[in-house]
Every structure is written in structure tokens, then in C-alpha cells.
PDB file of C-alpha atoms in Angstrom:
ATOM      1  CA  MET A   1      29.793   2.536 -12.092  1.00  0.00           C
ATOM      2  CA  GLY A   2      26.617   3.842 -12.937  1.00  0.00           C
ATOM      3  CA  SER A   3      23.778   2.579 -15.004  1.00  0.00           C
ATOM      4  CA  LYS A   4      23.443   3.094 -18.692  1.00  0.00           C
ATOM      5  CA  LYS A   5      19.194   2.354 -18.558  1.00  0.00           C
ATOM      6  CA  PRO A   6      17.164   5.542 -18.484  1.00  0.00           C
ATOM      7  CA  LEU A   7      16.378   7.547 -15.367  1.00  0.00           C
ATOM      8  CA  LYS A   8      12.860   8.735 -15.192  1.00  0.00           C
ATOM      9  CA  ILE A   9      11.625  10.752 -12.227  1.00  0.00           C
ATOM     10  CA  PHE A  10       7.589  11.093 -11.532  1.00  0.00           C
ATOM     11  CA  THR A  11       5.736  12.592  -9.073  1.00  0.00           C
ATOM     12  CA  GLY A  12       2.209  11.704  -7.602  1.00  0.00           C
ATOM     13  CA  THR A  13      -0.338  14.509  -7.378  1.00  0.00           C
ATOM     14  CA  ALA A  14       0.613  15.397  -3.711  1.00  0.00           C
ATOM     15  CA  THR A  15       4.470  16.136  -4.480  1.00  0.00           C
ATOM     16  CA  THR A  16       4.364  17.853  -7.512  1.00  0.00           C
ATOM     17  CA  TYR A  17       6.006  21.137  -5.905  1.00  0.00           C
ATOM     18  CA  LEU A  18       8.859  19.065  -4.355  1.00  0.00           C
ATOM     19  CA  THR A  19       9.384  16.723  -7.334  1.00  0.00           C
ATOM     20  CA  SER A  20       9.804  19.675 -10.003  1.00  0.00           C
ATOM     21  CA  LYS A  21      12.789  21.039  -7.267  1.00  0.00           C
ATOM     22  CA  ILE A  22      14.363  17.694  -7.000  1.00  0.00           C
ATOM     23  CA  CYS A  23      14.072  17.103 -10.869  1.00  0.00           C
ATOM     24  CA  ASN A  24      15.717  20.920 -11.320  1.00  0.00           C
ATOM     25  CA  SER A  25      18.705  19.939  -8.691  1.00  0.00           C
ATOM     26  CA  VAL A  26      19.682  16.885 -10.995  1.00  0.00           C
ATOM     27  CA  GLY A  27      19.225  18.649 -14.399  1.00  0.00           C
ATOM     28  CA  VAL A  28      16.627  15.692 -15.329  1.00  0.00           C
ATOM     29  CA  ASP A  29      13.079  16.664 -16.900  1.00  0.00           C
ATOM     30  CA  LEU A  30      10.283  15.767 -14.920  1.00  0.00           C
ATOM     31  CA  GLY A  31       8.267  12.670 -16.284  1.00  0.00           C
ATOM     32  CA  LYS A  32       5.114  12.829 -18.110  1.00  0.00           C
ATOM     33  CA  SER A  33       1.990  11.290 -15.938  1.00  0.00           C
ATOM     34  CA  SER A  34      -1.403  12.149 -15.437  1.00  0.00           C
ATOM     35  CA  CYS A  35      -4.035  10.830 -12.756  1.00  0.00           C
ATOM     36  CA  PRO A  36      -7.515  11.190 -14.139  1.00  0.00           C
ATOM     37  CA  VAL A  37     -10.399  10.865 -11.347  1.00  0.00           C
ATOM     38  CA  PHE A  38     -13.722   9.373 -12.012  1.00  0.00           C
ATOM     39  CA  ALA A  39     -16.866  10.458 -10.895  1.00  0.00           C
ATOM     40  CA  ASP A  40     -17.116   8.057  -7.787  1.00  0.00           C
ATOM     41  CA  GLY A  41     -13.580   9.445  -6.884  1.00  0.00           C
ATOM     42  CA  GLU A  42     -11.359   6.463  -8.200  1.00  0.00           C
ATOM     43  CA  PHE A  43      -8.377   7.337  -9.938  1.00  0.00           C
ATOM     44  CA  GLU A  44      -6.236   5.898 -12.695  1.00  0.00           C
ATOM     45  CA  PRO A  45      -2.430   7.069 -12.677  1.00  0.00           C
ATOM     46  CA  CYS A  46      -0.839   7.078 -16.348  1.00  0.00           C
ATOM     47  CA  TYR A  47       2.648   7.263 -17.424  1.00  0.00           C
ATOM     48  CA  GLU A  48       2.168   9.273 -20.669  1.00  0.00           C
ATOM     49  CA  GLU A  49       5.981   8.338 -21.882  1.00  0.00           C
ATOM     50  CA  THR A  50       7.838   4.970 -22.532  1.00  0.00           C
ATOM     51  CA  ILE A  51       9.136   3.624 -19.327  1.00  0.00           C
ATOM     52  CA  ARG A  52      10.022   0.079 -20.546  1.00  0.00           C
ATOM     53  CA  GLY A  53      13.621  -0.765 -19.065  1.00  0.00           C
ATOM     54  CA  SER A  54      14.008   2.612 -17.272  1.00  0.00           C
ATOM     55  CA  HIS A  55      14.788   3.243 -13.683  1.00  0.00           C
ATOM     56  CA  VAL A  56      11.633   4.872 -12.393  1.00  0.00           C
ATOM     57  CA  PHE A  57      11.847   7.034  -9.265  1.00  0.00           C
ATOM     58  CA  ILE A  58       8.093   7.810  -7.831  1.00  0.00           C
ATOM     59  CA  VAL A  59       8.182  10.710  -5.981  1.00  0.00           C
ATOM     60  CA  GLN A  60       4.956  10.905  -3.273  1.00  0.00           C
ATOM     61  CA  SER A  61       4.512  11.961   0.036  1.00  0.00           C
ATOM     62  CA  THR A  62       1.639   9.941   1.862  1.00  0.00           C
ATOM     63  CA  PHE A  63      -0.219  12.916   3.525  1.00  0.00           C
ATOM     64  CA  PRO A  64      -2.907  12.947   3.716  1.00  0.00           C
ATOM     65  CA  PRO A  65      -2.459   9.214   3.771  1.00  0.00           C
ATOM     66  CA  SER A  66      -5.508   7.340   2.305  1.00  0.00           C
ATOM     67  CA  ASP A  67      -5.568   8.592  -1.477  1.00  0.00           C
ATOM     68  CA  ASN A  68      -1.749   9.455  -1.839  1.00  0.00           C
ATOM     69  CA  LEU A  69      -0.831   6.038  -0.594  1.00  0.00           C
ATOM     70  CA  MET A  70      -3.294   4.335  -2.794  1.00  0.00           C
ATOM     71  CA  GLU A  71      -2.326   6.531  -5.780  1.00  0.00           C
ATOM     72  CA  LEU A  72       1.456   5.625  -5.347  1.00  0.00           C
ATOM     73  CA  LEU A  73       0.409   1.981  -5.032  1.00  0.00           C
ATOM     74  CA  LEU A  74      -1.320   2.164  -8.485  1.00  0.00           C
ATOM     75  CA  MET A  75       1.900   3.974  -9.639  1.00  0.00           C
ATOM     76  CA  ILE A  76       4.077   1.553  -8.974  1.00  0.00           C
ATOM     77  CA  ASP A  77       1.638  -1.493 -10.158  1.00  0.00           C
ATOM     78  CA  ALA A  78       1.713   0.542 -13.535  1.00  0.00           C
ATOM     79  CA  ALA A  79       5.174   0.880 -13.782  1.00  0.00           C
ATOM     80  CA  LYS A  80       6.007  -2.775 -13.203  1.00  0.00           C
ATOM     81  CA  ARG A  81       3.305  -3.568 -16.068  1.00  0.00           C
ATOM     82  CA  ALA A  82       4.642  -1.338 -18.249  1.00  0.00           C
ATOM     83  CA  SER A  83       8.364  -3.118 -17.772  1.00  0.00           C
ATOM     84  CA  ALA A  84      10.452  -0.780 -16.045  1.00  0.00           C
ATOM     85  CA  TYR A  85      13.573  -2.155 -15.292  1.00  0.00           C
ATOM     86  CA  LYS A  86      13.569  -0.611 -11.290  1.00  0.00           C
ATOM     87  CA  ILE A  87      10.904   1.370  -9.394  1.00  0.00           C
ATOM     88  CA  ILE A  88      11.922   3.260  -6.454  1.00  0.00           C
ATOM     89  CA  ALA A  89       9.752   5.014  -4.388  1.00  0.00           C
ATOM     90  CA  VAL A  90      10.436   7.905  -2.734  1.00  0.00           C
ATOM     91  CA  LEU A  91       8.482   9.193   0.047  1.00  0.00           C
ATOM     92  CA  PRO A  92       9.892  12.357   1.678  1.00  0.00           C
ATOM     93  CA  TYR A  93       7.069  11.776   4.146  1.00  0.00           C
ATOM     94  CA  PHE A  94       6.116   7.989   5.277  1.00  0.00           C
ATOM     95  CA  GLY A  95       2.409   8.424   6.221  1.00  0.00           C
ATOM     96  CA  PHE A  96       1.260   5.627   8.970  1.00  0.00           C
ATOM     97  CA  ALA A  97       4.686   5.465  10.526  1.00  0.00           C
ATOM     98  CA  ARG A  98       2.990   6.481  13.865  1.00  0.00           C
ATOM     99  CA  GLN A  99       1.391   2.921  14.010  1.00  0.00           C
ATOM    100  CA  ASP A 100       5.053   1.292  14.484  1.00  0.00           C
ATOM    101  CA  ARG A 101       3.851  -1.315  17.109  1.00  0.00           C
ATOM    102  CA  LYS A 102       0.797  -2.206  19.331  1.00  0.00           C
ATOM    103  CA  ASP A 103       0.731   0.019  22.123  1.00  0.00           C
ATOM    104  CA  LYS A 104      -2.729  -1.202  23.164  1.00  0.00           C
ATOM    105  CA  PRO A 105      -4.867  -4.377  22.861  1.00  0.00           C
ATOM    106  CA  ARG A 106      -6.635  -5.097  18.908  1.00  0.00           C
ATOM    107  CA  VAL A 107      -4.639  -2.262  16.954  1.00  0.00           C
ATOM    108  CA  SER A 108      -3.353  -2.789  13.747  1.00  0.00           C
ATOM    109  CA  ILE A 109       0.224  -2.089  13.009  1.00  0.00           C
ATOM    110  CA  GLY A 110      -0.159   0.516   9.950  1.00  0.00           C
ATOM    111  CA  ALA A 111       3.663   0.902   9.453  1.00  0.00           C
ATOM    112  CA  LYS A 112       4.174  -2.801   8.632  1.00  0.00           C
ATOM    113  CA  LEU A 113       1.173  -3.050   6.635  1.00  0.00           C
ATOM    114  CA  VAL A 114       1.973  -0.066   4.275  1.00  0.00           C
ATOM    115  CA  ALA A 115       5.590  -1.588   4.047  1.00  0.00           C
ATOM    116  CA  ASP A 116       3.869  -4.830   2.818  1.00  0.00           C
ATOM    117  CA  LEU A 117       1.750  -3.039   0.472  1.00  0.00           C
ATOM    118  CA  LEU A 118       4.420  -1.319  -1.165  1.00  0.00           C
ATOM    119  CA  SER A 119       6.501  -4.338  -1.647  1.00  0.00           C
ATOM    120  CA  ALA A 120       3.418  -6.087  -3.339  1.00  0.00           C
ATOM    121  CA  ALA A 121       2.721  -3.643  -5.596  1.00  0.00           C
ATOM    122  CA  GLY A 122       6.030  -4.193  -7.013  1.00  0.00           C
ATOM    123  CA  VAL A 123       8.671  -1.745  -5.592  1.00  0.00           C
ATOM    124  CA  ASP A 124      12.242  -2.601  -5.457  1.00  0.00           C
ATOM    125  CA  ARG A 125      13.867   0.109  -3.324  1.00  0.00           C
ATOM    126  CA  VAL A 126      12.338   2.978  -1.054  1.00  0.00           C
ATOM    127  CA  ILE A 127      13.845   6.247  -0.033  1.00  0.00           C
ATOM    128  CA  THR A 128      12.487   8.099   2.892  1.00  0.00           C
ATOM    129  CA  MET A 129      13.186  10.655   5.584  1.00  0.00           C
ATOM    130  CA  ASP A 130      13.016  10.660   9.396  1.00  0.00           C
ATOM    131  CA  LEU A 131      10.805   7.988   9.763  1.00  0.00           C
ATOM    132  CA  HIS A 132       9.061   8.199  13.083  1.00  0.00           C
ATOM    133  CA  ALA A 133      10.873   5.221  14.475  1.00  0.00           C
ATOM    134  CA  ASP A 134      13.968   3.876  12.843  1.00  0.00           C
ATOM    135  CA  GLN A 135      12.976   0.363  13.262  1.00  0.00           C
ATOM    136  CA  ILE A 136      10.333   0.599  10.605  1.00  0.00           C
ATOM    137  CA  GLN A 137      13.150   0.161   7.705  1.00  0.00           C
ATOM    138  CA  GLY A 138      12.916  -3.409   9.113  1.00  0.00           C
ATOM    139  CA  PHE A 139       9.411  -3.661   8.030  1.00  0.00           C
ATOM    140  CA  PHE A 140      10.259  -3.836   4.614  1.00  0.00           C
ATOM    141  CA  ASN A 141      11.716  -6.818   2.643  1.00  0.00           C
ATOM    142  CA  VAL A 142      13.514  -4.506   0.135  1.00  0.00           C
ATOM    143  CA  PRO A 143      16.321  -1.925   0.632  1.00  0.00           C
ATOM    144  CA  VAL A 144      15.260   1.412   2.525  1.00  0.00           C
ATOM    145  CA  ASP A 145      17.313   4.285   2.284  1.00  0.00           C
ATOM    146  CA  HIS A 146      16.478   6.611   5.330  1.00  0.00           C
ATOM    147  CA  LEU A 147      17.685  10.332   5.131  1.00  0.00           C
ATOM    148  CA  TYR A 148      17.648  12.611   8.070  1.00  0.00           C
ATOM    149  CA  ALA A 149      16.842  16.243   8.088  1.00  0.00           C
ATOM    150  CA  SER A 150      19.332  16.764  10.787  1.00  0.00           C
ATOM    151  CA  SER A 151      22.122  17.030   7.475  1.00  0.00           C
ATOM    152  CA  LEU A 152      20.385  20.312   7.035  1.00  0.00           C
ATOM    153  CA  PHE A 153      18.877  21.288  10.240  1.00  0.00           C
ATOM    154  CA  ILE A 154      22.295  21.282  12.273  1.00  0.00           C
ATOM    155  CA  PRO A 155      24.552  23.386   9.730  1.00  0.00           C
ATOM    156  CA  PHE A 156      21.535  25.698   9.845  1.00  0.00           C
ATOM    157  CA  ILE A 157      21.247  26.228  13.524  1.00  0.00           C
ATOM    158  CA  LYS A 158      25.271  26.656  13.572  1.00  0.00           C
ATOM    159  CA  LYS A 159      24.794  29.891  11.694  1.00  0.00           C
ATOM    160  CA  MET A 160      22.271  31.368  13.661  1.00  0.00           C
ATOM    161  CA  GLY A 161      24.495  32.768  15.698  1.00  0.00           C
ATOM    162  CA  LEU A 162      22.646  32.057  19.196  1.00  0.00           C
ATOM    163  CA  ARG A 163      24.663  32.281  22.550  1.00  0.00           C
ATOM    164  CA  ASP A 164      24.029  29.519  24.604  1.00  0.00           C
ATOM    165  CA  VAL A 165      21.995  26.808  22.974  1.00  0.00           C
ATOM    166  CA  VAL A 166      20.589  23.559  24.704  1.00  0.00           C
ATOM    167  CA  ILE A 167      18.534  21.196  22.492  1.00  0.00           C
ATOM    168  CA  ALA A 168      15.325  19.482  23.932  1.00  0.00           C
ATOM    169  CA  SER A 169      13.330  16.735  23.204  1.00  0.00           C
ATOM    170  CA  PRO A 170       9.545  17.158  23.405  1.00  0.00           C
ATOM    171  CA  ASP A 171       9.136  13.572  24.658  1.00  0.00           C
ATOM    172  CA  VAL A 172      11.212  10.624  26.210  1.00  0.00           C
ATOM    173  CA  GLY A 173      10.767   8.999  22.687  1.00  0.00           C
ATOM    174  CA  GLY A 174      12.665  11.475  20.745  1.00  0.00           C
ATOM    175  CA  THR A 175      15.657  11.480  23.300  1.00  0.00           C
ATOM    176  CA  LYS A 176      18.081   9.881  21.017  1.00  0.00           C
ATOM    177  CA  ARG A 177      17.174  12.163  18.120  1.00  0.00           C
ATOM    178  CA  ALA A 178      17.838  14.892  20.508  1.00  0.00           C
ATOM    179  CA  ASN A 179      20.906  13.581  21.907  1.00  0.00           C
ATOM    180  CA  THR A 180      22.169  13.544  18.275  1.00  0.00           C
ATOM    181  CA  TYR A 181      21.728  17.165  17.900  1.00  0.00           C
ATOM    182  CA  ALA A 182      23.620  17.818  21.015  1.00  0.00           C
ATOM    183  CA  LYS A 183      26.484  15.950  20.367  1.00  0.00           C
ATOM    184  CA  MET A 184      26.684  17.541  16.609  1.00  0.00           C
ATOM    185  CA  LEU A 185      26.232  20.667  18.397  1.00  0.00           C
ATOM    186  CA  GLY A 186      28.262  20.544  21.431  1.00  0.00           C
ATOM    187  CA  THR A 187      25.906  21.309  23.595  1.00  0.00           C
ATOM    188  CA  ASP A 188      23.357  19.879  26.662  1.00  0.00           C
ATOM    189  CA  MET A 189      20.183  17.984  26.140  1.00  0.00           C
ATOM    190  CA  VAL A 190      16.672  18.635  28.071  1.00  0.00           C
ATOM    191  CA  ILE A 191      13.800  16.190  27.913  1.00  0.00           C
ATOM    192  CA  CYS A 192      10.008  16.700  28.435  1.00  0.00           C
ATOM    193  CA  HIS A 193       8.083  14.316  30.072  1.00  0.00           C
ATOM    194  CA  LYS A 194       4.460  14.104  29.284  1.00  0.00           C
ATOM    195  CA  SER A 195       1.537  12.095  30.108  1.00  0.00           C
ATOM    196  CA  ARG A 196      -1.238  11.394  27.119  1.00  0.00           C
ATOM    197  CA  ALA A 197      -4.480  11.024  27.916  1.00  0.00           C
ATOM    198  CA  LYS A 198      -5.655  10.353  24.111  1.00  0.00           C
ATOM    199  CA  ALA A 199      -4.347  10.948  20.683  1.00  0.00           C
ATOM    200  CA  ASN A 200      -3.433  14.762  20.136  1.00  0.00           C
ATOM    201  CA  VAL A 201      -4.395  15.449  23.497  1.00  0.00           C
ATOM    202  CA  ILE A 202      -1.385  16.344  26.149  1.00  0.00           C
ATOM    203  CA  GLY A 203      -2.028  15.930  29.845  1.00  0.00           C
ATOM    204  CA  ASP A 204       0.679  16.838  32.440  1.00  0.00           C
ATOM    205  CA  MET A 205       4.438  17.961  31.109  1.00  0.00           C
ATOM    206  CA  THR A 206       7.733  18.233  33.162  1.00  0.00           C
ATOM    207  CA  LEU A 207      10.991  19.249  32.103  1.00  0.00           C
ATOM    208  CA  ILE A 208      14.187  17.076  32.888  1.00  0.00           C
ATOM    209  CA  GLY A 209      17.176  19.552  33.108  1.00  0.00           C
ATOM    210  CA  ASP A 210      18.049  23.240  33.139  1.00  0.00           C
ATOM    211  CA  VAL A 211      17.271  25.745  30.487  1.00  0.00           C
ATOM    212  CA  ARG A 212      17.853  28.991  32.419  1.00  0.00           C
ATOM    213  CA  ASP A 213      19.328  31.539  30.231  1.00  0.00           C
ATOM    214  CA  LYS A 214      19.126  29.257  27.321  1.00  0.00           C
ATOM    215  CA  ASP A 215      18.226  29.401  23.798  1.00  0.00           C
ATOM    216  CA  VAL A 216      16.018  26.168  23.592  1.00  0.00           C
ATOM    217  CA  ILE A 217      16.058  24.442  20.239  1.00  0.00           C
ATOM    218  CA  ILE A 218      13.345  21.522  20.021  1.00  0.00           C
ATOM    219  CA  VAL A 219      13.810  18.778  17.789  1.00  0.00           C
ATOM    220  CA  ASP A 220      11.416  16.519  16.500  1.00  0.00           C
ATOM    221  CA  ASP A 221      10.329  14.395  13.575  1.00  0.00           C
ATOM    222  CA  LEU A 222       6.838  15.442  12.628  1.00  0.00           C
ATOM    223  CA  ILE A 223       4.460  18.342  14.305  1.00  0.00           C
ATOM    224  CA  ASP A 224       0.812  17.685  13.938  1.00  0.00           C
ATOM    225  CA  THR A 225      -1.619  19.470  15.798  1.00  0.00           C
ATOM    226  CA  ALA A 226       1.562  21.334  17.626  1.00  0.00           C
ATOM    227  CA  GLY A 227      -0.029  20.466  21.381  1.00  0.00           C
ATOM    228  CA  THR A 228       3.076  18.975  22.373  1.00  0.00           C
ATOM    229  CA  ILE A 229       5.396  21.567  20.933  1.00  0.00           C
ATOM    230  CA  THR A 230       3.639  24.521  21.781  1.00  0.00           C
ATOM    231  CA  THR A 231       3.260  23.300  25.686  1.00  0.00           C
ATOM    232  CA  ALA A 232       6.773  22.470  26.026  1.00  0.00           C
ATOM    233  CA  ALA A 233       7.946  25.864  24.670  1.00  0.00           C
ATOM    234  CA  GLY A 234       5.377  27.361  27.548  1.00  0.00           C
ATOM    235  CA  LEU A 235       6.856  25.321  29.989  1.00  0.00           C
ATOM    236  CA  MET A 236      10.556  26.484  28.875  1.00  0.00           C
ATOM    237  CA  ILE A 237       9.764  30.125  29.244  1.00  0.00           C
ATOM    238  CA  LYS A 238       8.456  29.432  32.407  1.00  0.00           C
ATOM    239  CA  GLU A 239      11.312  27.792  33.422  1.00  0.00           C
ATOM    240  CA  GLY A 240      13.607  30.812  32.591  1.00  0.00           C
ATOM    241  CA  ALA A 241      14.582  30.173  28.886  1.00  0.00           C
ATOM    242  CA  ASN A 242      15.669  33.228  26.882  1.00  0.00           C
ATOM    243  CA  SER A 243      13.942  32.188  23.513  1.00  0.00           C
ATOM    244  CA  VAL A 244      12.784  28.582  22.159  1.00  0.00           C
ATOM    245  CA  ARG A 245      12.723  27.681  18.400  1.00  0.00           C
ATOM    246  CA  ALA A 246      11.469  24.080  17.198  1.00  0.00           C
ATOM    247  CA  PHE A 247      12.596  22.442  13.934  1.00  0.00           C
ATOM    248  CA  ALA A 248      10.825  19.238  12.854  1.00  0.00           C
ATOM    249  CA  ALA A 249      11.392  17.326   9.645  1.00  0.00           C
ATOM    250  CA  HIS A 250       7.268  16.964   8.617  1.00  0.00           C
ATOM    251  CA  GLY A 251       4.766  19.460   9.091  1.00  0.00           C
ATOM    252  CA  LEU A 252       1.582  17.923   8.873  1.00  0.00           C
ATOM    253  CA  LEU A 253      -0.076  20.948  10.787  1.00  0.00           C
ATOM    254  CA  SER A 254      -3.440  19.825  11.355  1.00  0.00           C
ATOM    255  CA  GLU A 255      -5.870  22.148  12.940  1.00  0.00           C
ATOM    256  CA  PRO A 256      -5.621  23.771  15.193  1.00  0.00           C
ATOM    257  CA  ALA A 257      -1.644  23.615  14.621  1.00  0.00           C
ATOM    258  CA  TYR A 258      -1.386  27.155  12.908  1.00  0.00           C
ATOM    259  CA  GLU A 259      -3.567  29.116  15.752  1.00  0.00           C
ATOM    260  CA  ARG A 260      -1.453  27.221  18.262  1.00  0.00           C
ATOM    261  CA  ILE A 261       2.146  27.908  16.730  1.00  0.00           C
ATOM    262  CA  GLU A 262       1.198  31.776  16.195  1.00  0.00           C
ATOM    263  CA  ASN A 263      -0.104  32.215  19.782  1.00  0.00           C
ATOM    264  CA  SER A 264       2.568  30.314  21.633  1.00  0.00           C
ATOM    265  CA  ALA A 265       5.937  30.824  23.152  1.00  0.00           C
ATOM    266  CA  LEU A 266       7.629  29.715  20.158  1.00  0.00           C
ATOM    267  CA  GLN A 267       9.792  32.436  18.253  1.00  0.00           C
ATOM    268  CA  GLU A 268      10.227  30.207  14.787  1.00  0.00           C
ATOM    269  CA  VAL A 269       9.342  26.757  13.734  1.00  0.00           C
ATOM    270  CA  TYR A 270      11.153  25.407  11.092  1.00  0.00           C
ATOM    271  CA  PHE A 271      10.026  22.396   8.625  1.00  0.00           C
ATOM    272  CA  THR A 272      11.576  20.854   5.656  1.00  0.00           C
ATOM    273  CA  ASP A 273       9.078  20.719   2.570  1.00  0.00           C
ATOM    274  CA  SER A 274       8.476  17.381   2.564  1.00  0.00           C
ATOM    275  CA  ILE A 275       4.812  18.178   2.701  1.00  0.00           C
ATOM    276  CA  PRO A 276       3.654  21.572   1.103  1.00  0.00           C
ATOM    277  CA  PRO A 277       2.655  24.451   3.256  1.00  0.00           C
ATOM    278  CA  LYS A 278      -1.255  24.879   3.715  1.00  0.00           C
ATOM    279  CA  ARG A 279      -1.084  28.784   4.593  1.00  0.00           C
ATOM    280  CA  GLU A 280       1.386  31.493   5.686  1.00  0.00           C
ATOM    281  CA  SER A 281       2.605  32.133   9.152  1.00  0.00           C
ATOM    282  CA  SER A 282       5.169  34.836  10.495  1.00  0.00           C
ATOM    283  CA  LYS A 283       6.698  31.835  13.010  1.00  0.00           C
ATOM    284  CA  ILE A 284       6.590  28.772  10.431  1.00  0.00           C
ATOM    285  CA  LYS A 285       9.576  28.670   7.644  1.00  0.00           C
ATOM    286  CA  TYR A 286      10.645  25.887   5.567  1.00  0.00           C
ATOM    287  CA  ILE A 287      14.296  24.278   4.417  1.00  0.00           C
ATOM    288  CA  SER A 288      14.357  22.572   0.966  1.00  0.00           C
ATOM    289  CA  VAL A 289      15.139  18.849   1.195  1.00  0.00           C
ATOM    290  CA  ALA A 290      14.960  18.731  -2.655  1.00  0.00           C
ATOM    291  CA  GLY A 291      19.057  18.829  -2.854  1.00  0.00           C
ATOM    292  CA  ALA A 292      18.961  15.691  -0.409  1.00  0.00           C
ATOM    293  CA  PHE A 293      16.498  13.846  -2.225  1.00  0.00           C
ATOM    294  CA  GLY A 294      18.077  14.401  -5.694  1.00  0.00           C
ATOM    295  CA  GLU A 295      21.748  13.556  -4.441  1.00  0.00           C
ATOM    296  CA  ALA A 296      20.265  10.274  -3.100  1.00  0.00           C
ATOM    297  CA  ILE A 297      18.460   9.586  -6.301  1.00  0.00           C
ATOM    298  CA  MET A 298      21.580  10.352  -8.284  1.00  0.00           C
ATOM    299  CA  ARG A 299      23.349   7.895  -6.031  1.00  0.00           C
ATOM    300  CA  VAL A 300      21.039   4.981  -6.301  1.00  0.00           C
ATOM    301  CA  TYR A 301      20.780   5.410  -9.981  1.00  0.00           C
ATOM    302  CA  LYS A 302      24.866   5.259 -10.335  1.00  0.00           C
ATOM    303  CA  ASN A 303      25.109   2.396  -7.713  1.00  0.00           C
ATOM    304  CA  GLU A 304      27.053   4.523  -5.637  1.00  0.00           C
ATOM    305  CA  SER A 305      27.085   4.507  -1.716  1.00  0.00           C
ATOM    306  CA  ILE A 306      24.674   7.174  -0.160  1.00  0.00           C
ATOM    307  CA  SER A 307      26.274   6.514   3.791  1.00  0.00           C
ATOM    308  CA  SER A 308      27.298   9.928   3.928  1.00  0.00           C
ATOM    309  CA  LEU A 309      23.706  11.052   3.381  1.00  0.00           C
ATOM    310  CA  TYR A 310      22.778   9.204   6.389  1.00  0.00           C
ATOM    311  CA  PHE A 311      23.847  11.983   8.477  1.00  0.00           C
ATOM    312  CA  LYS A 312      21.493  11.823  11.576  1.00  0.00           C
TER     313      LYS A 312
END
């Protein structure tokens, strides 16, 4: 049974473009809110309509992370103080997710801290997509609905008409994801093994598996500076691949990502629109996740199962 309490969908400033499409997909008007910024850079989000007793869904990707995360926390706090019935944070992209463990001494676990901050602010539920590591769901003490871009990418890949596809993971950590794609597409998988000297700097890379005369699809959760993905593409072409394309849920595309992609062996790179494009590129294309998030929002609001949306 659905809820009789009002449904309200609001957007943070980082995700207006996507929230508007989500609202259109479910036939709900975008909620009225504002976020004045003081001279010192401090901001004060404000709801400009009543939300008392409402299911409030706040859509905000936390990229770049600092200001957008803080704005989201303030919006959650404001909704709680305005007597919202339920507060659901919708994070198409969850920032700090790469900090999911202590991989060296004296570092923080940023993903756990962000989960704690969202809970402390008053969130009742989180909806997100393609976390960097699935176990981040366990960092929360509220329910987390974890969607996967594969539910959009796999049908798209099937329609591309490629002759002899092989799925590739750009690193050992993405093997599970690549294996899921390979199983769903009924094809083989290869793995790139890399050594990383420091953050965003790739050392040596070796290929495990055969890509000769294959149309390679590299799958990943995100592409930041594109060092890994372009190095992998070059290696696969060197090993005899017919073509190389990449699919990733989140396109962070920090510099020099655009230049690397344009000058690489990659034929095309596909992202969802979890993060707004910074500029155009002849090789970069986007597939919208507005429908998937809209469906998840409506099922949560109506107390319906969303397990069918967990397609990996």
C-alpha cells in the first residue's frame, strides 16, 4: 500500500539538471527551495514551501564533495526541523566512497564518516548508485537502496551489434563487477593488473586474458583522471583488440581526463548523468539514470519492493 502523506522532491544545487528529469519521469513538480550564499562562502538552504508531514526526497550528488556534502547535510537538518515525516537522501554519486578502508597507516575512513554525518543530520534512508565498494552500505545505520548502472548499460551494450565482445576490468578490484557483466552478456572476461605509485598515478600494467580480434568493453564504477582506463585501452589495442569502449557509472573527469580520453585508443566512453558534464567531447556519451531513480523514489514512497532495480 502506498503512503497518503505528501511526496516532495527537492534538489541540491549540484544536481538540478538531473532532479528536473527525475521529477518529469514520475510526474511530480520539483519542490521549491533556495540556497543563499553569504559573503564568506557560508550557505543556508531553505525550503520555500511547507514540508510538514511529507516524504522529503533530497537529490544531491556529492561531487565536488566538500560544499555539496555540506549543503546536503544542511538540507537534511532543515527538513528535520521543519517536521518532515521521512527524509530520504538520494545521492546519484556518493563522494568519499574511495576511502572505504585503511589501506595505509594514519588515514581516515572517509566513507564511514560521511555515512555517520548523514545519519547524525537526520536522514531516514539513502538511495544511491554504484558505490565504489558494496560494503559501504554496511557503514550506515539506516536502510540503503543501492542501484546499479548495469541495469542500463547491459541492455544498451546488447543493442550495439558488436561482433565478438569481451568484458574487461581495469583493475583486480573491479573483477566482480566485470564478471557480472560477462555473465549477463554471455561472454568472457579479461583483467588488467596495475601497480599504482600514488593516487591518480599508474605504474606498470599487465593484461590477464586474450583480447585479440575482440571488441573490448571496459567496465568500472567511476573514471576520474582517466589514467587507468586510457592505459588499459592502449594495452588492449597493442594486444590485438579490434576496438575498445568503456562504460562507467560516474564521470568525475578531473583534469587531464578529457585530453587523455580524446588522445587515447578508446573509441567511445559512456557514463550515466549522475554528475553533470563539464564540457563536450566527441568520444564521451551519457545515458540518463533519471528513470531509474524516479522509479526507486516512487517505490520507496509507496512502500513497494525495489529489489528488481538491484540488477547488477
